[in-house]
PDB file of C-alpha atoms and ligand atoms in Angstrom:
ATOM      1  CA  UNK K  85    -100.143  18.068 145.704  1.00  0.00           C
ATOM      2  CA  UNK K  86    -102.688  15.308 145.426  1.00  0.00           C
ATOM      3  CA  UNK K  87    -102.033  14.527 149.052  1.00  0.00           C
ATOM      4  CA  UNK K  88    -102.834  18.071 150.150  1.00  0.00           C
ATOM      5  CA  UNK K  89    -106.123  18.195 148.261  1.00  0.00           C
ATOM      6  CA  UNK K  90    -107.209  15.027 149.977  1.00  0.00           C
ATOM      7  CA  UNK K  91    -106.262  16.536 153.330  1.00  0.00           C
ATOM      8  CA  UNK K  92    -108.323  19.653 152.658  1.00  0.00           C
ATOM      9  CA  UNK K  93    -111.364  17.614 151.703  1.00  0.00           C
ATOM     10  CA  UNK K  94    -110.915  15.416 154.729  1.00  0.00           C
ATOM     11  CA  UNK K  95    -110.767  18.330 157.130  1.00  0.00           C
ATOM     12  CA  UNK K  96    -113.761  20.012 155.513  1.00  0.00           C
ATOM     13  CA  UNK K  97    -115.672  16.801 155.994  1.00  0.00           C
ATOM     14  CA  UNK K  98    -114.568  16.595 159.601  1.00  0.00           C
ATOM     15  CA  UNK K  99    -115.793  20.125 160.266  1.00  0.00           C
ATOM     16  CA  UNK K 100    -119.153  19.314 158.676  1.00  0.00           C
ATOM     17  CA  UNK K 101    -119.578  16.201 160.774  1.00  0.00           C
ATOM     18  CA  UNK K 102    -118.561  18.115 163.872  1.00  0.00           C
ATOM     19  CA  UNK K 103    -121.153  20.835 163.339  1.00  0.00           C
ATOM     20  CA  UNK K 104    -123.893  18.307 162.660  1.00  0.00           C
ATOM     21  CA  UNK K 105    -123.015  16.591 165.921  1.00  0.00           C
ATOM     22  CA  UNK K 106    -122.922  19.919 167.758  1.00  0.00           C
ATOM     23  CA  UNK K 107    -126.334  20.864 166.371  1.00  0.00           C
ATOM     24  CA  UNK K 108    -127.815  17.575 167.448  1.00  0.00           C
ATOM     25  CA  UNK K 109    -126.472  18.130 170.941  1.00  0.00           C
ATOM     26  CA  UNK K 110    -127.763  21.653 171.375  1.00  0.00           C
ATOM     27  CA  UNK K 111    -131.299  20.897 170.188  1.00  0.00           C
ATOM     28  CA  UNK K 112    -133.311  22.382 173.016  1.00  0.00           C
ATOM     29  CA  UNK K 113    -136.227  20.082 173.524  1.00  0.00           C
ATOM     30  CA  UNK K 114    -135.632  16.557 172.329  1.00  0.00           C
ATOM     31  CA  UNK K 115    -138.717  14.566 171.456  1.00  0.00           C
ATOM     32  CA  UNK K 116    -139.246  12.002 174.152  1.00  0.00           C
ATOM     33  CA  UNK K 117    -138.153   8.460 173.451  1.00  0.00           C
ATOM     34  CA  UNK K 118    -141.373   6.524 173.651  1.00  0.00           C
ATOM     35  CA  UNK K 119    -143.240   4.346 171.196  1.00  0.00           C
ATOM     36  CA  UNK K 120    -146.541   5.532 172.542  1.00  0.00           C
ATOM     37  CA  UNK K 121    -148.822   6.938 169.834  1.00  0.00           C
ATOM     38  CA  UNK K 122    -150.318   9.784 171.855  1.00  0.00           C
ATOM     39  CA  UNK K 123    -152.745  10.877 169.150  1.00  0.00           C
ATOM     40  CA  UNK K 124    -154.199   7.393 169.044  1.00  0.00           C
ATOM     41  CA  UNK K 125    -154.274   7.302 172.825  1.00  0.00           C
ATOM     42  CA  UNK K 126    -156.387  10.443 172.798  1.00  0.00           C
ATOM     43  CA  UNK K 127    -158.828   9.098 170.228  1.00  0.00           C
ATOM     44  CA  UNK K 128    -159.201   5.807 172.073  1.00  0.00           C
ATOM     45  CA  UNK K 129    -158.903   6.641 175.763  1.00  0.00           C
ATOM     46  CA  UNK K 130    -158.350  10.213 176.916  1.00  0.00           C
ATOM     47  CA  UNK K 131    -160.657  11.615 174.232  1.00  0.00           C
ATOM     48  CA  UNK K 132    -163.658  10.219 176.046  1.00  0.00           C
ATOM     49  CA  UNK K 133    -163.223  13.188 178.394  1.00  0.00           C
ATOM     50  CA  UNK K 134    -160.653  15.452 176.716  1.00  0.00           C
ATOM     51  CA  UNK K 135    -162.333  16.188 173.400  1.00  0.00           C
ATOM     52  CA  UNK K 136    -160.708  16.839 170.036  1.00  0.00           C
ATOM     53  CA  UNK K 137    -157.320  15.508 171.083  1.00  0.00           C
ATOM     54  CA  UNK K 138    -157.337  17.698 174.194  1.00  0.00           C
ATOM     55  CA  UNK K 139    -158.121  20.895 172.303  1.00  0.00           C
ATOM     56  CA  UNK K 140    -161.554  21.268 173.864  1.00  0.00           C
ATOM     57  CA  UNK K 141    -163.182  20.749 177.221  1.00  0.00           C
ATOM     58  CA  UNK K 142    -165.544  17.814 177.612  1.00  0.00           C
ATOM     59  CA  UNK K 143    -166.033  15.868 180.817  1.00  0.00           C
ATOM     60  CA  UNK K 144    -162.440  16.880 181.485  1.00  0.00           C
ATOM     61  CA  UNK K 145    -160.795  20.281 180.983  1.00  0.00           C
ATOM     62  CA  UNK K 146    -159.151  21.506 177.791  1.00  0.00           C
ATOM     63  CA  UNK K 147    -155.482  20.545 177.794  1.00  0.00           C
ATOM     64  CA  UNK K 148    -154.223  22.780 174.993  1.00  0.00           C
ATOM     65  CA  UNK K 149    -152.530  25.926 176.390  1.00  0.00           C
ATOM     66  CA  UNK K 150    -152.656  24.506 179.901  1.00  0.00           C
ATOM     67  CA  UNK K 151    -151.008  26.590 182.592  1.00  0.00           C
ATOM     68  CA  UNK K 152    -150.294  23.479 184.666  1.00  0.00           C
ATOM     69  CA  UNK K 153    -146.700  22.490 185.378  1.00  0.00           C
ATOM     70  CA  UNK K 154    -145.139  19.302 184.017  1.00  0.00           C
ATOM     71  CA  UNK K 155    -145.176  17.904 187.546  1.00  0.00           C
ATOM     72  CA  UNK K 156    -148.858  18.616 187.940  1.00  0.00           C
ATOM     73  CA  UNK K 157    -149.693  16.967 184.617  1.00  0.00           C
ATOM     74  CA  UNK K 158    -147.472  13.967 185.374  1.00  0.00           C
ATOM     75  CA  UNK K 159    -149.097  13.559 188.759  1.00  0.00           C
ATOM     76  CA  UNK K 160    -152.654  13.871 187.389  1.00  0.00           C
ATOM     77  CA  UNK K 161    -152.037  11.270 184.702  1.00  0.00           C
ATOM     78  CA  UNK K 162    -150.392   8.859 187.141  1.00  0.00           C
ATOM     79  CA  UNK K 163    -152.807   9.243 190.014  1.00  0.00           C
ATOM     80  CA  UNK K 164    -155.967  10.573 188.381  1.00  0.00           C
ATOM     81  CA  UNK K 165    -158.509  12.244 190.591  1.00  0.00           C
ATOM     82  CA  UNK K 166    -161.127  10.235 192.442  1.00  0.00           C
ATOM     83  CA  UNK K 167    -164.556  10.723 190.933  1.00  0.00           C
ATOM     84  CA  UNK K 168    -163.147  12.732 188.011  1.00  0.00           C
ATOM     85  CA  UNK K 169    -160.320  11.043 186.170  1.00  0.00           C
ATOM     86  CA  UNK K 170    -159.000   7.483 186.332  1.00  0.00           C
ATOM     87  CA  UNK K 171    -155.375   6.844 187.358  1.00  0.00           C
ATOM     88  CA  UNK K 172    -153.100   5.700 184.547  1.00  0.00           C
ATOM     89  CA  UNK K 173    -149.942   5.135 186.590  1.00  0.00           C
ATOM     90  CA  UNK K 174    -149.928   1.417 185.837  1.00  0.00           C
ATOM     91  CA  UNK K 175    -150.357   1.929 182.092  1.00  0.00           C
ATOM     92  CA  UNK K 176    -147.480   4.238 181.246  1.00  0.00           C
ATOM     93  CA  UNK K 177    -143.728   4.438 181.758  1.00  0.00           C
ATOM     94  CA  UNK K 178    -142.129   7.784 182.642  1.00  0.00           C
ATOM     95  CA  UNK K 179    -141.063   8.128 179.007  1.00  0.00           C
ATOM     96  CA  UNK K 180    -144.651   7.550 177.887  1.00  0.00           C
ATOM     97  CA  UNK K 181    -145.824  10.322 180.197  1.00  0.00           C
ATOM     98  CA  UNK K 182    -143.048  12.588 178.862  1.00  0.00           C
ATOM     99  CA  UNK K 183    -144.455  11.914 175.406  1.00  0.00           C
ATOM    100  CA  UNK K 184    -147.965  12.820 176.587  1.00  0.00           C
ATOM    101  CA  UNK K 185    -146.689  16.059 178.155  1.00  0.00           C
ATOM    102  CA  UNK K 186    -144.803  16.864 174.948  1.00  0.00           C
ATOM    103  CA  UNK K 187    -147.982  16.236 172.955  1.00  0.00           C
ATOM    104  CA  UNK K 188    -150.069  18.484 175.232  1.00  0.00           C
ATOM    105  CA  UNK K 189    -147.487  21.297 175.094  1.00  0.00           C
ATOM    106  CA  UNK K 190    -147.490  21.192 171.289  1.00  0.00           C
ATOM    107  CA  UNK K 191    -151.239  21.102 170.691  1.00  0.00           C
ATOM    108  CA  UNK K 192    -152.379  23.604 168.068  1.00  0.00           C
ATOM    109  CA  UNK K 193    -155.944  24.925 167.557  1.00  0.00           C
ATOM    110  CA  UNK K 194    -156.944  22.610 164.709  1.00  0.00           C
ATOM    111  CA  UNK K 195    -154.948  20.668 162.228  1.00  0.00           C
ATOM    112  CA  UNK K 196    -156.699  22.043 159.214  1.00  0.00           C
TER     113      UNK K 196
HETATM  114  C1  HEC P 327    -163.357   9.710 182.644  1.00  0.00           C
HETATM  115  C2  HEC P 327    -162.892  10.977 182.096  1.00  0.00           C
HETATM  116  C3  HEC P 327    -161.402  11.183 181.875  1.00  0.00           C
HETATM  117  C4  HEC P 327    -160.537  10.390 181.170  1.00  0.00           C
HETATM  118  C5  HEC P 327    -160.802   9.075 180.464  1.00  0.00           C
HETATM  119  C6  HEC P 327    -159.267  11.105 181.188  1.00  0.00           C
HETATM  120  N1  HEC P 327    -159.379  12.264 181.905  1.00  0.00           N
HETATM  121 FE1  HEC P 327    -157.915  13.619 182.233  1.00  0.00          FE
HETATM  122  N2  HEC P 327    -159.158  14.688 183.434  1.00  0.00           N
HETATM  123  C7  HEC P 327    -160.499  14.421 183.641  1.00  0.00           C
HETATM  124  C8  HEC P 327    -161.053  15.396 184.571  1.00  0.00           C
HETATM  125  C9  HEC P 327    -162.495  15.462 185.055  1.00  0.00           C
HETATM  126  C10 HEC P 327    -159.975  16.243 184.927  1.00  0.00           C
HETATM  127  C11 HEC P 327    -160.020  17.430 185.898  1.00  0.00           C
HETATM  128  C12 HEC P 327    -159.723  16.908 187.273  1.00  0.00           C
HETATM  129  C13 HEC P 327    -159.788  18.025 188.287  1.00  0.00           C
HETATM  130  O1  HEC P 327    -160.883  18.347 188.708  1.00  0.00           O
HETATM  131  O2  HEC P 327    -158.728  18.536 188.660  1.00  0.00           O
HETATM  132  C14 HEC P 327    -158.812  15.785 184.166  1.00  0.00           C
HETATM  133  C15 HEC P 327    -157.576  16.388 184.209  1.00  0.00           C
HETATM  134  C16 HEC P 327    -156.510  16.053 183.405  1.00  0.00           C
HETATM  135  C17 HEC P 327    -155.285  16.775 183.336  1.00  0.00           C
HETATM  136  C18 HEC P 327    -154.942  18.045 184.111  1.00  0.00           C
HETATM  137  C19 HEC P 327    -155.507  19.213 183.359  1.00  0.00           C
HETATM  138  C20 HEC P 327    -155.814  20.381 184.231  1.00  0.00           C
HETATM  139  O3  HEC P 327    -155.767  21.515 183.712  1.00  0.00           O
HETATM  140  O4  HEC P 327    -156.155  20.192 185.401  1.00  0.00           O
HETATM  141  C21 HEC P 327    -154.503  16.149 182.419  1.00  0.00           C
HETATM  142  C22 HEC P 327    -153.120  16.539 181.963  1.00  0.00           C
HETATM  143  C23 HEC P 327    -155.237  15.005 181.936  1.00  0.00           C
HETATM  144  N3  HEC P 327    -156.462  14.987 182.549  1.00  0.00           N
HETATM  145  C24 HEC P 327    -154.766  14.107 181.009  1.00  0.00           C
HETATM  146  C25 HEC P 327    -155.431  12.954 180.630  1.00  0.00           C
HETATM  147  C26 HEC P 327    -154.860  11.931 179.791  1.00  0.00           C
HETATM  148  C27 HEC P 327    -153.475  11.986 179.159  1.00  0.00           C
HETATM  149  C28 HEC P 327    -155.791  10.947 179.685  1.00  0.00           C
HETATM  150  C29 HEC P 327    -155.680   9.622 178.938  1.00  0.00           C
HETATM  151  C30 HEC P 327    -154.559   8.792 179.285  1.00  0.00           C
HETATM  152  C31 HEC P 327    -156.953  11.371 180.450  1.00  0.00           C
HETATM  153  N4  HEC P 327    -156.693  12.593 181.011  1.00  0.00           N
HETATM  154  C32 HEC P 327    -158.134  10.642 180.570  1.00  0.00           C
HETATM  155  C33 HEC P 327    -161.213  13.387 183.084  1.00  0.00           C
HETATM  156  C34 HEC P 327    -160.674  12.351 182.340  1.00  0.00           C
END
């Protein structure tokens, strides 16, 4: 009897662990793996032209709600645009740029 109870608990635990693992796998949009602090990057570097963390246009366009594709954004950050925006290709890894794209896609009007 004692043996069976233990078995039941063990299988319940296994099912729980399995569903946690399944949930982790089906999460749609994983946060990029990068140590880059994008918010800080915007206050120190990008914010010179992309104001308010990218929420407003300055010397550069507003980035929040951009209609540009990921490829376009990646390319602009890497290569810049002569006379408009410096190239940052040497500064960031692909994962860093993923983190920047993730940040831009999740910008909200103002924090509060
Ligand atoms: C010296 C000013 C300047 C700085 C600094 C700057 N940008 Fe830009 N950025 C611009 C300008 C100007 C454009 C528009 C270029 C064009 O005419 O297509 C732009 C365009 C972009 C675009 C494409 C947006 C669109 O709708 O065309 C992205 C994304 C972007 N910048 C991200 C960044 C990031 C990230 C940084 C910091 C790492 C940064 N920028 C730093 C001036 C700047």
